[in-house]
Amino acid sequence: FLYILLSSLATGTIITMTSYHWLMAWVGLEMNTLAIIPIISTMHNPRATEAATKYFLTQASASAMILFSSTINAWQTGTWDITNLSSEPAHILLTIALAMKLGLVPMHFWLPEVLQGSTMTTALIISTWQKLAPMALIYLNINNLSTAVLILLGLLSSIIGGWGGLNQTQTRKIMAFSSIAHLGWMITVSSIMTNIMIMNLMIYLIMTTALFYSLILSKSKTIQDTTTAWTLSPTLTTMMMILLLSLGGLPPLTGFMPKWLILEELVIQNLVPTATTLAVSTLLSLFFYLRLTYTTTLTLSPNTIQTKFKWRFKLKSTTFFMMPLSTISILLLPLTPLMLL
C-alpha cells in the first residue's frame, strides 16, 4: 500500500513538471496531495490526523486557486498554455497559490505544524519532494510573475524562517523554519536568475535529506535527544555538526555556494539593501543551527552510566544514501566554477 502511495506521489509531481496544459498541472498537484494524506496520517494519533487535515485544507485551497487562475486566463486569452499566463488577476492568484503550496511567508503557518504532526520520514518527503512541483510551476511562469512581489515574499520568508526557529526545541519544527528560510532565498533570486534558483534547490534538497537521515538514524526528535546521540555513533554526531554548519551557509562548506552566488547576483542588479537584509537574516538561521551543533557535539550533558551505552541492535534503516549525500553536502564548494559554466 505504501509503495502504491509513494509511486502516486512521484507520478503526481512528474505529471505537473512535464505538463504543458494547466489542467494537467492541476491534476498532478491533486494526485500529489491525495497520495501524501494517508502517509501523514499513518501514525493513527490525533497529532497526525490534525497534521493531515491541515495539509489537505491548505493544499486543496492552493490547488483550487491555481485552477481558478488558469480558468480566468483561459477565459480572457483563450489558451490553457502554462507559459502563456497574461492576465493580471491570474498572476496574483497564481503567486498566492504557489506561496501557499511552498509554505512561503505569510502563508507558512501550516508547515511547522504539519511537520511536527508527522513522522521524520514523512517530514523529509514534505520538506523536499513536495517542493518540486510548485518550484517547476514558478520556473515555467517566471516571466509572467511580479519580480517585486517575489523578492518581497523571499525577504519575508528568510527573516521569519530565521526568527521562528529561534524559540523551537523540536528538531522537525526547526527543519520546517529552516525550509521556509531556504525557500526565501530561492524565491528572491528566481526572477533574476533561474539557473541559480535551480542550483540552490538541488543543494537544499541534498543537504536537507542528509540532515534528516542523520536525525532519523539517531532518533533525535527534540534538541534534548541530540545530547545523547554521541552514544549511538560519534562519527554520526560529527557529521551532523558539519551538515548543520553547511545548512547555515558557512564557508568552506557546500551551503555557502548558493548564498554567495545569490548575494553576488543581487549586488550586480543593484539590489544592495535586499542582499544586506538576506545576509542579516542568515544570522538568525545560523543561531539555531549552531545551537543544535552545540548540543550535539560540543557539550557533554551530565550522564548516568546507563545512557553511555545505547543498545546497538542491527540498524534497520539503511545508511547507503547517507554517504553520498553527506559528502556532496560538505565538499561541493570547490566545484562552483563547473556549475556556473
mmCIF file with all atom_site columns, N, CA and C in Angstrom, residues 28-95:
data_model
loop_
_atom_site.group_PDB
_atom_site.id
_atom_site.type_symbol
_atom_site.label_atom_id
_atom_site.label_alt_id
_atom_site.label_comp_id
_atom_site.label_asym_id
_atom_site.label_entity_id
_atom_site.label_seq_id
_atom_site.pdbx_PDB_ins_code
_atom_site.Cartn_x
_atom_site.Cartn_y
_atom_site.Cartn_z
_atom_site.occupancy
_atom_site.B_iso_or_equiv
_atom_site.pdbx_formal_charge
_atom_site.auth_seq_id
_atom_site.auth_comp_id
_atom_site.auth_asym_id
_atom_site.auth_atom_id
_atom_site.pdbx_PDB_model_num
ATOM 1   N N  . GLY A 1 28 ? -1.900  16.791 -11.607 1.00 0.00 ? 28 GLY A N  1
ATOM 2   C CA . GLY A 1 28 ? -0.676  16.301 -10.956 1.00 0.00 ? 28 GLY A CA 1
ATOM 3   C C  . GLY A 1 28 ? -0.594  16.756 -9.507  1.00 0.00 ? 28 GLY A C  1
ATOM 4   N N  . LEU A 1 29 ? -0.904  18.027 -9.254  1.00 0.00 ? 29 LEU A N  1
ATOM 5   C CA . LEU A 1 29 ? -0.864  18.555 -7.878  1.00 0.00 ? 29 LEU A CA 1
ATOM 6   C C  . LEU A 1 29 ? -1.889  17.852 -6.992  1.00 0.00 ? 29 LEU A C  1
ATOM 7   N N  . GLU A 1 30 ? -3.078  17.585 -7.539  1.00 0.00 ? 30 GLU A N  1
ATOM 8   C CA . GLU A 1 30 ? -4.125  16.898 -6.753  1.00 0.00 ? 30 GLU A CA 1
ATOM 9   C C  . GLU A 1 30 ? -3.708  15.463 -6.420  1.00 0.00 ? 30 GLU A C  1
ATOM 10  N N  . MET A 1 31 ? -3.148  14.761 -7.411  1.00 0.00 ? 31 MET A N  1
ATOM 11  C CA . MET A 1 31 ? -2.657  13.388 -7.167  1.00 0.00 ? 31 MET A CA 1
ATOM 12  C C  . MET A 1 31 ? -1.637  13.388 -6.046  1.00 0.00 ? 31 MET A C  1
ATOM 13  N N  . ASN A 1 32 ? -0.729  14.368 -6.139  1.00 0.00 ? 32 ASN A N  1
ATOM 14  C CA . ASN A 1 32 ? 0.342   14.516 -5.165  1.00 0.00 ? 32 ASN A CA 1
ATOM 15  C C  . ASN A 1 32 ? -0.218  14.702 -3.754  1.00 0.00 ? 32 ASN A C  1
ATOM 16  N N  . THR A 1 33 ? -1.191  15.612 -3.624  1.00 0.00 ? 33 THR A N  1
ATOM 17  C CA . THR A 1 33 ? -1.790  15.901 -2.311  1.00 0.00 ? 33 THR A CA 1
ATOM 18  C C  . THR A 1 33 ? -2.518  14.681 -1.770  1.00 0.00 ? 33 THR A C  1
ATOM 19  N N  . LEU A 1 34 ? -3.337  14.048 -2.621  1.00 0.00 ? 34 LEU A N  1
ATOM 20  C CA . LEU A 1 34 ? -4.143  12.914 -2.150  1.00 0.00 ? 34 LEU A CA 1
ATOM 21  C C  . LEU A 1 34 ? -3.277  11.713 -1.792  1.00 0.00 ? 34 LEU A C  1
ATOM 22  N N  . ALA A 1 35 ? -2.097  11.599 -2.423  1.00 0.00 ? 35 ALA A N  1
ATOM 23  C CA . ALA A 1 35 ? -1.218  10.458 -2.110  1.00 0.00 ? 35 ALA A CA 1
ATOM 24  C C  . ALA A 1 35 ? -0.525  10.645 -0.762  1.00 0.00 ? 35 ALA A C  1
ATOM 25  N N  . ILE A 1 36 ? -0.226  11.907 -0.393  1.00 0.00 ? 36 ILE A N  1
ATOM 26  C CA . ILE A 1 36 ? 0.557   12.080 0.846   1.00 0.00 ? 36 ILE A CA 1
ATOM 27  C C  . ILE A 1 36 ? -0.324  12.135 2.096   1.00 0.00 ? 36 ILE A C  1
ATOM 28  N N  . ILE A 1 37 ? -1.636  12.397 1.934   1.00 0.00 ? 37 ILE A N  1
ATOM 29  C CA . ILE A 1 37 ? -2.525  12.465 3.106   1.00 0.00 ? 37 ILE A CA 1
ATOM 30  C C  . ILE A 1 37 ? -2.490  11.159 3.928   1.00 0.00 ? 37 ILE A C  1
ATOM 31  N N  . PRO A 1 38 ? -2.668  9.956  3.300   1.00 0.00 ? 38 PRO A N  1
ATOM 32  C CA . PRO A 1 38 ? -2.584  8.722  4.096   1.00 0.00 ? 38 PRO A CA 1
ATOM 33  C C  . PRO A 1 38 ? -1.193  8.517  4.695   1.00 0.00 ? 38 PRO A C  1
ATOM 34  N N  . ILE A 1 39 ? -0.141  8.973  3.979   1.00 0.00 ? 39 ILE A N  1
ATOM 35  C CA . ILE A 1 39 ? 1.227   8.794  4.503   1.00 0.00 ? 39 ILE A CA 1
ATOM 36  C C  . ILE A 1 39 ? 1.405   9.613  5.779   1.00 0.00 ? 39 ILE A C  1
ATOM 37  N N  . ILE A 1 40 ? 0.841   10.842 5.801   1.00 0.00 ? 40 ILE A N  1
ATOM 38  C CA . ILE A 1 40 ? 0.966   11.678 7.010   1.00 0.00 ? 40 ILE A CA 1
ATOM 39  C C  . ILE A 1 40 ? 0.191   11.041 8.170   1.00 0.00 ? 40 ILE A C  1
ATOM 40  N N  . SER A 1 41 ? -1.002  10.502 7.873   1.00 0.00 ? 41 SER A N  1
ATOM 41  C CA . SER A 1 41 ? -1.850  10.018 8.980   1.00 0.00 ? 41 SER A CA 1
ATOM 42  C C  . SER A 1 41 ? -1.646  8.538  9.310   1.00 0.00 ? 41 SER A C  1
ATOM 43  N N  . THR A 1 42 ? -0.505  7.962  8.905   1.00 0.00 ? 42 THR A N  1
ATOM 44  C CA . THR A 1 42 ? -0.259  6.534  9.222   1.00 0.00 ? 42 THR A CA 1
ATOM 45  C C  . THR A 1 42 ? -0.102  6.269  10.715  1.00 0.00 ? 42 THR A C  1
ATOM 46  N N  . MET A 1 43 ? 0.266   7.298  11.495  1.00 0.00 ? 43 MET A N  1
ATOM 47  C CA . MET A 1 43 ? 0.550   7.053  12.913  1.00 0.00 ? 43 MET A CA 1
ATOM 48  C C  . MET A 1 43 ? -0.713  6.817  13.752  1.00 0.00 ? 43 MET A C  1
ATOM 49  N N  . HIS A 1 44 ? -1.887  7.180  13.219  1.00 0.00 ? 44 HIS A N  1
ATOM 50  C CA . HIS A 1 44 ? -3.179  6.980  13.904  1.00 0.00 ? 44 HIS A CA 1
ATOM 51  C C  . HIS A 1 44 ? -3.246  7.647  15.277  1.00 0.00 ? 44 HIS A C  1
ATOM 52  N N  . ASN A 1 45 ? -2.565  8.779  15.437  1.00 0.00 ? 45 ASN A N  1
ATOM 53  C CA . ASN A 1 45 ? -2.763  9.537  16.679  1.00 0.00 ? 45 ASN A CA 1
ATOM 54  C C  . ASN A 1 45 ? -3.362  10.899 16.317  1.00 0.00 ? 45 ASN A C  1
ATOM 55  N N  . PRO A 1 46 ? -3.932  11.605 17.303  1.00 0.00 ? 46 PRO A N  1
ATOM 56  C CA . PRO A 1 46 ? -4.615  12.869 16.986  1.00 0.00 ? 46 PRO A CA 1
ATOM 57  C C  . PRO A 1 46 ? -3.707  13.895 16.294  1.00 0.00 ? 46 PRO A C  1
ATOM 58  N N  . ARG A 1 47 ? -2.421  13.933 16.689  1.00 0.00 ? 47 ARG A N  1
ATOM 59  C CA . ARG A 1 47 ? -1.497  14.908 16.078  1.00 0.00 ? 47 ARG A CA 1
ATOM 60  C C  . ARG A 1 47 ? -1.353  14.653 14.575  1.00 0.00 ? 47 ARG A C  1
ATOM 61  N N  . ALA A 1 48 ? -1.243  13.359 14.218  1.00 0.00 ? 48 ALA A N  1
ATOM 62  C CA . ALA A 1 48 ? -1.075  13.008 12.799  1.00 0.00 ? 48 ALA A CA 1
ATOM 63  C C  . ALA A 1 48 ? -2.338  13.329 12.007  1.00 0.00 ? 48 ALA A C  1
ATOM 64  N N  . THR A 1 49 ? -3.494  13.039 12.596  1.00 0.00 ? 49 THR A N  1
ATOM 65  C CA . THR A 1 49 ? -4.766  13.338 11.919  1.00 0.00 ? 49 THR A CA 1
ATOM 66  C C  . THR A 1 49 ? -4.915  14.837 11.719  1.00 0.00 ? 49 THR A C  1
ATOM 67  N N  . GLU A 1 50 ? -4.553  15.600 12.747  1.00 0.00 ? 50 GLU A N  1
ATOM 68  C CA . GLU A 1 50 ? -4.624  17.064 12.656  1.00 0.00 ? 50 GLU A CA 1
ATOM 69  C C  . GLU A 1 50 ? -3.687  17.578 11.562  1.00 0.00 ? 50 GLU A C  1
ATOM 70  N N  . ALA A 1 51 ? -2.468  17.023 11.535  1.00 0.00 ? 51 ALA A N  1
ATOM 71  C CA . ALA A 1 51 ? -1.484  17.439 10.522  1.00 0.00 ? 51 ALA A CA 1
ATOM 72  C C  . ALA A 1 51 ? -2.011  17.138 9.117   1.00 0.00 ? 51 ALA A C  1
ATOM 73  N N  . ALA A 1 52 ? -2.590  15.935 8.944   1.00 0.00 ? 52 ALA A N  1
ATOM 74  C CA . ALA A 1 52 ? -3.114  15.555 7.621   1.00 0.00 ? 52 ALA A CA 1
ATOM 75  C C  . ALA A 1 52 ? -4.254  16.485 7.206   1.00 0.00 ? 52 ALA A C  1
ATOM 76  N N  . THR A 1 53 ? -5.125  16.830 8.179   1.00 0.00 ? 53 THR A N  1
ATOM 77  C CA . THR A 1 53 ? -6.256  17.723 7.869   1.00 0.00 ? 53 THR A CA 1
ATOM 78  C C  . THR A 1 53 ? -5.748  19.109 7.463   1.00 0.00 ? 53 THR A C  1
ATOM 79  N N  . LYS A 1 54 ? -4.785  19.644 8.233   1.00 0.00 ? 54 LYS A N  1
ATOM 80  C CA . LYS A 1 54 ? -4.236  20.976 7.918   1.00 0.00 ? 54 LYS A CA 1
ATOM 81  C C  . LYS A 1 54 ? -3.576  20.960 6.540   1.00 0.00 ? 54 LYS A C  1
ATOM 82  N N  . TYR A 1 55 ? -2.818  19.898 6.281   1.00 0.00 ? 55 TYR A N  1
ATOM 83  C CA . TYR A 1 55 ? -2.124  19.796 4.994   1.00 0.00 ? 55 TYR A CA 1
ATOM 84  C C  . TYR A 1 55 ? -3.138  19.750 3.857   1.00 0.00 ? 55 TYR A C  1
ATOM 85  N N  . PHE A 1 56 ? -4.172  18.919 4.034   1.00 0.00 ? 56 PHE A N  1
ATOM 86  C CA . PHE A 1 56 ? -5.181  18.771 2.984   1.00 0.00 ? 56 PHE A CA 1
ATOM 87  C C  . PHE A 1 56 ? -5.876  20.103 2.704   1.00 0.00 ? 56 PHE A C  1
ATOM 88  N N  . LEU A 1 57 ? -6.269  20.820 3.767   1.00 0.00 ? 57 LEU A N  1
ATOM 89  C CA . LEU A 1 57 ? -7.005  22.084 3.584   1.00 0.00 ? 57 LEU A CA 1
ATOM 90  C C  . LEU A 1 57 ? -6.163  23.123 2.848   1.00 0.00 ? 57 LEU A C  1
ATOM 91  N N  . THR A 1 58 ? -4.889  23.279 3.261   1.00 0.00 ? 58 THR A N  1
ATOM 92  C CA . THR A 1 58 ? -4.048  24.302 2.609   1.00 0.00 ? 58 THR A CA 1
ATOM 93  C C  . THR A 1 58 ? -3.756  23.925 1.160   1.00 0.00 ? 58 THR A C  1
ATOM 94  N N  . GLN A 1 59 ? -3.415  22.647 0.935   1.00 0.00 ? 59 GLN A N  1
ATOM 95  C CA . GLN A 1 59 ? -3.049  22.243 -0.428  1.00 0.00 ? 59 GLN A CA 1
ATOM 96  C C  . GLN A 1 59 ? -4.262  22.251 -1.361  1.00 0.00 ? 59 GLN A C  1
ATOM 97  N N  . ALA A 1 60 ? -5.425  21.860 -0.821  1.00 0.00 ? 60 ALA A N  1
ATOM 98  C CA . ALA A 1 60 ? -6.634  21.862 -1.653  1.00 0.00 ? 60 ALA A CA 1
ATOM 99  C C  . ALA A 1 60 ? -7.009  23.307 -2.022  1.00 0.00 ? 60 ALA A C  1
ATOM 100 N N  . SER A 1 61 ? -6.872  24.221 -1.046  1.00 0.00 ? 61 SER A N  1
ATOM 101 C CA . SER A 1 61 ? -7.168  25.643 -1.332  1.00 0.00 ? 61 SER A CA 1
ATOM 102 C C  . SER A 1 61 ? -6.217  26.177 -2.402  1.00 0.00 ? 61 SER A C  1
ATOM 103 N N  . ALA A 1 62 ? -4.926  25.847 -2.245  1.00 0.00 ? 62 ALA A N  1
ATOM 104 C CA . ALA A 1 62 ? -3.921  26.332 -3.210  1.00 0.00 ? 62 ALA A CA 1
ATOM 105 C C  . ALA A 1 62 ? -4.193  25.754 -4.603  1.00 0.00 ? 62 ALA A C  1
ATOM 106 N N  . SER A 1 63 ? -4.534  24.454 -4.666  1.00 0.00 ? 63 SER A N  1
ATOM 107 C CA . SER A 1 63 ? -4.823  23.833 -5.967  1.00 0.00 ? 63 SER A CA 1
ATOM 108 C C  . SER A 1 63 ? -6.045  24.481 -6.618  1.00 0.00 ? 63 SER A C  1
ATOM 109 N N  . ALA A 1 64 ? -7.052  24.756 -5.783  1.00 0.00 ? 64 ALA A N  1
ATOM 110 C CA . ALA A 1 64 ? -8.264  25.396 -6.317  1.00 0.00 ? 64 ALA A CA 1
ATOM 111 C C  . ALA A 1 64 ? -7.938  26.783 -6.869  1.00 0.00 ? 64 ALA A C  1
ATOM 112 N N  . MET A 1 65 ? -7.041  27.500 -6.181  1.00 0.00 ? 65 MET A N  1
ATOM 113 C CA . MET A 1 65 ? -6.652  28.840 -6.658  1.00 0.00 ? 65 MET A CA 1
ATOM 114 C C  . MET A 1 65 ? -5.879  28.751 -7.969  1.00 0.00 ? 65 MET A C  1
ATOM 115 N N  . ILE A 1 66 ? -5.045  27.717 -8.096  1.00 0.00 ? 66 ILE A N  1
ATOM 116 C CA . ILE A 1 66 ? -4.302  27.525 -9.361  1.00 0.00 ? 66 ILE A CA 1
ATOM 117 C C  . ILE A 1 66 ? -5.291  27.259 -10.502 1.00 0.00 ? 66 ILE A C  1
ATOM 118 N N  . LEU A 1 67 ? -6.286  26.405 -10.227 1.00 0.00 ? 67 LEU A N  1
ATOM 119 C CA . LEU A 1 67 ? -7.311  26.093 -11.235 1.00 0.00 ? 67 LEU A CA 1
ATOM 120 C C  . LEU A 1 67 ? -8.106  27.354 -11.593 1.00 0.00 ? 67 LEU A C  1
ATOM 121 N N  . PHE A 1 68 ? -8.426  28.140 -10.562 1.00 0.00 ? 68 PHE A N  1
ATOM 122 C CA . PHE A 1 68 ? -9.182  29.376 -10.750 1.00 0.00 ? 68 PHE A CA 1
ATOM 123 C C  . PHE A 1 68 ? -8.382  30.366 -11.602 1.00 0.00 ? 68 PHE A C  1
ATOM 124 N N  . SER A 1 69 ? -7.083  30.493 -11.282 1.00 0.00 ? 69 SER A N  1
ATOM 125 C CA . SER A 1 69 ? -6.233  31.446 -12.026 1.00 0.00 ? 69 SER A CA 1
ATOM 126 C C  . SER A 1 69 ? -6.106  31.023 -13.490 1.00 0.00 ? 69 SER A C  1
ATOM 127 N N  . SER A 1 70 ? -5.936  29.713 -13.725 1.00 0.00 ? 70 SER A N  1
ATOM 128 C CA . SER A 1 70 ? -5.789  29.248 -15.111 1.00 0.00 ? 70 SER A CA 1
ATOM 129 C C  . SER A 1 70 ? -7.107  29.365 -15.876 1.00 0.00 ? 70 SER A C  1
ATOM 130 N N  . THR A 1 71 ? -8.250  29.193 -15.161 1.00 0.00 ? 71 THR A N  1
ATOM 131 C CA . THR A 1 71 ? -9.560  29.343 -15.810 1.00 0.00 ? 71 THR A CA 1
ATOM 132 C C  . THR A 1 71 ? -9.793  30.800 -16.225 1.00 0.00 ? 71 THR A C  1
ATOM 133 N N  . ILE A 1 72 ? -9.431  31.731 -15.328 1.00 0.00 ? 72 ILE A N  1
ATOM 134 C CA . ILE A 1 72 ? -9.558  33.167 -15.659 1.00 0.00 ? 72 ILE A CA 1
ATOM 135 C C  . ILE A 1 72 ? -8.710  33.489 -16.894 1.00 0.00 ? 72 ILE A C  1
ATOM 136 N N  . ASN A 1 73 ? -7.482  32.943 -16.892 1.00 0.00 ? 73 ASN A N  1
ATOM 137 C CA . ASN A 1 73 ? -6.578  33.196 -18.021 1.00 0.00 ? 73 ASN A CA 1
ATOM 138 C C  . ASN A 1 73 ? -7.143  32.627 -19.320 1.00 0.00 ? 73 ASN A C  1
ATOM 139 N N  . ALA A 1 74 ? -7.678  31.391 -19.231 1.00 0.00 ? 74 ALA A N  1
ATOM 140 C CA . ALA A 1 74 ? -8.248  30.751 -20.427 1.00 0.00 ? 74 ALA A CA 1
ATOM 141 C C  . ALA A 1 74 ? -9.473  31.518 -20.915 1.00 0.00 ? 74 ALA A C  1
ATOM 142 N N  . TRP A 1 75 ? -10.239 32.047 -19.982 1.00 0.00 ? 75 TRP A N  1
ATOM 143 C CA . TRP A 1 75 ? -11.453 32.809 -20.310 1.00 0.00 ? 75 TRP A CA 1
ATOM 144 C C  . TRP A 1 75 ? -11.091 34.110 -21.042 1.00 0.00 ? 75 TRP A C  1
ATOM 145 N N  . GLN A 1 76 ? -9.988  34.750 -20.588 1.00 0.00 ? 76 GLN A N  1
ATOM 146 C CA . GLN A 1 76 ? -9.623  36.048 -21.183 1.00 0.00 ? 76 GLN A CA 1
ATOM 147 C C  . GLN A 1 76 ? -8.769  35.899 -22.449 1.00 0.00 ? 76 GLN A C  1
ATOM 148 N N  . THR A 1 77 ? -7.922  34.869 -22.491 1.00 0.00 ? 77 THR A N  1
ATOM 149 C CA . THR A 1 77 ? -6.985  34.761 -23.628 1.00 0.00 ? 77 THR A CA 1
ATOM 150 C C  . THR A 1 77 ? -7.314  33.609 -24.569 1.00 0.00 ? 77 THR A C  1
ATOM 151 N N  . GLY A 1 78 ? -8.121  32.647 -24.098 1.00 0.00 ? 78 GLY A N  1
ATOM 152 C CA . GLY A 1 78 ? -8.487  31.514 -24.955 1.00 0.00 ? 78 GLY A CA 1
ATOM 153 C C  . GLY A 1 78 ? -7.422  30.447 -25.055 1.00 0.00 ? 78 GLY A C  1
ATOM 154 N N  . THR A 1 79 ? -6.443  30.454 -24.148 1.00 0.00 ? 79 THR A N  1
ATOM 155 C CA . THR A 1 79 ? -5.393  29.417 -24.185 1.00 0.00 ? 79 THR A CA 1
ATOM 156 C C  . THR A 1 79 ? -5.169  28.836 -22.794 1.00 0.00 ? 79 THR A C  1
ATOM 157 N N  . TRP A 1 80 ? -4.838  27.513 -22.764 1.00 0.00 ? 80 TRP A N  1
ATOM 158 C CA . TRP A 1 80 ? -4.540  26.830 -21.494 1.00 0.00 ? 80 TRP A CA 1
ATOM 159 C C  . TRP A 1 80 ? -3.034  26.587 -21.344 1.00 0.00 ? 80 TRP A C  1
ATOM 160 N N  . ASP A 1 81 ? -2.257  27.214 -22.189 1.00 0.00 ? 81 ASP A N  1
ATOM 161 C CA . ASP A 1 81 ? -0.803  27.033 -22.191 1.00 0.00 ? 81 ASP A CA 1
ATOM 162 C C  . ASP A 1 81 ? -0.201  27.571 -20.877 1.00 0.00 ? 81 ASP A C  1
ATOM 163 N N  . ILE A 1 82 ? 0.634   26.755 -20.225 1.00 0.00 ? 82 ILE A N  1
ATOM 164 C CA . ILE A 1 82 ? 1.193   27.149 -18.916 1.00 0.00 ? 82 ILE A CA 1
ATOM 165 C C  . ILE A 1 82 ? 2.062   28.400 -19.018 1.00 0.00 ? 82 ILE A C  1
ATOM 166 N N  . THR A 1 83 ? 2.859   28.476 -20.080 1.00 0.00 ? 83 THR A N  1
ATOM 167 C CA . THR A 1 83 ? 3.812   29.601 -20.175 1.00 0.00 ? 83 THR A CA 1
ATOM 168 C C  . THR A 1 83 ? 3.162   30.884 -20.685 1.00 0.00 ? 83 THR A C  1
ATOM 169 N N  . ASN A 1 84 ? 1.866   30.819 -21.001 1.00 0.00 ? 84 ASN A N  1
ATOM 170 C CA . ASN A 1 84 ? 1.204   31.974 -21.610 1.00 0.00 ? 84 ASN A CA 1
ATOM 171 C C  . ASN A 1 84 ? 0.155   32.566 -20.666 1.00 0.00 ? 84 ASN A C  1
ATOM 172 N N  . LEU A 1 85 ? 0.582   32.890 -19.455 1.00 0.00 ? 85 LEU A N  1
ATOM 173 C CA . LEU A 1 85 ? -0.338  33.423 -18.448 1.00 0.00 ? 85 LEU A CA 1
ATOM 174 C C  . LEU A 1 85 ? -0.255  34.947 -18.486 1.00 0.00 ? 85 LEU A C  1
ATOM 175 N N  . SER A 1 86 ? -1.189  35.586 -19.221 1.00 0.00 ? 86 SER A N  1
ATOM 176 C CA . SER A 1 86 ? -1.014  37.028 -19.440 1.00 0.00 ? 86 SER A CA 1
ATOM 177 C C  . SER A 1 86 ? -2.035  37.891 -18.701 1.00 0.00 ? 86 SER A C  1
ATOM 178 N N  . SER A 1 87 ? -2.975  37.260 -17.993 1.00 0.00 ? 87 SER A N  1
ATOM 179 C CA . SER A 1 87 ? -3.994  38.042 -17.287 1.00 0.00 ? 87 SER A CA 1
ATOM 180 C C  . SER A 1 87 ? -3.501  38.445 -15.896 1.00 0.00 ? 87 SER A C  1
ATOM 181 N N  . GLU A 1 88 ? -3.720  39.698 -15.512 1.00 0.00 ? 88 GLU A N  1
ATOM 182 C CA . GLU A 1 88 ? -3.204  40.212 -14.227 1.00 0.00 ? 88 GLU A CA 1
ATOM 183 C C  . GLU A 1 88 ? -3.816  39.514 -13.001 1.00 0.00 ? 88 GLU A C  1
ATOM 184 N N  . PRO A 1 89 ? -5.172  39.340 -12.945 1.00 0.00 ? 89 PRO A N  1
ATOM 185 C CA . PRO A 1 89 ? -5.745  38.616 -11.792 1.00 0.00 ? 89 PRO A CA 1
ATOM 186 C C  . PRO A 1 89 ? -5.193  37.190 -11.680 1.00 0.00 ? 89 PRO A C  1
ATOM 187 N N  . ALA A 1 90 ? -4.953  36.557 -12.836 1.00 0.00 ? 90 ALA A N  1
ATOM 188 C CA . ALA A 1 90 ? -4.403  35.191 -12.842 1.00 0.00 ? 90 ALA A CA 1
ATOM 189 C C  . ALA A 1 90 ? -3.007  35.175 -12.227 1.00 0.00 ? 90 ALA A C  1
ATOM 190 N N  . HIS A 1 91 ? -2.195  36.201 -12.519 1.00 0.00 ? 91 HIS A N  1
ATOM 191 C CA . HIS A 1 91 ? -0.844  36.293 -11.936 1.00 0.00 ? 91 HIS A CA 1
ATOM 192 C C  . HIS A 1 91 ? -0.922  36.344 -10.417 1.00 0.00 ? 91 HIS A C  1
ATOM 193 N N  . ILE A 1 92 ? -1.812  37.226 -9.911  1.00 0.00 ? 92 ILE A N  1
ATOM 194 C CA . ILE A 1 92 ? -1.922  37.423 -8.455  1.00 0.00 ? 92 ILE A CA 1
ATOM 195 C C  . ILE A 1 92 ? -2.352  36.124 -7.780  1.00 0.00 ? 92 ILE A C  1
ATOM 196 N N  . LEU A 1 93 ? -3.395  35.486 -8.351  1.00 0.00 ? 93 LEU A N  1
ATOM 197 C CA . LEU A 1 93 ? -3.893  34.229 -7.762  1.00 0.00 ? 93 LEU A CA 1
ATOM 198 C C  . LEU A 1 93 ? -2.827  33.142 -7.793  1.00 0.00 ? 93 LEU A C  1
ATOM 199 N N  . LEU A 1 94 ? -2.087  33.052 -8.903  1.00 0.00 ? 94 LEU A N  1
ATOM 200 C CA . LEU A 1 94 ? -1.058  32.015 -9.022  1.00 0.00 ? 94 LEU A CA 1
ATOM 201 C C  . LEU A 1 94 ? 0.055   32.240 -8.002  1.00 0.00 ? 94 LEU A C  1
ATOM 202 N N  . THR A 1 95 ? 0.466   33.506 -7.819  1.00 0.00 ? 95 THR A N  1
ATOM 203 C CA . THR A 1 95 ? 1.528   33.807 -6.842  1.00 0.00 ? 95 THR A CA 1
ATOM 204 C C  . THR A 1 95 ? 1.099   33.388 -5.440  1.00 0.00 ? 95 THR A C  1
#
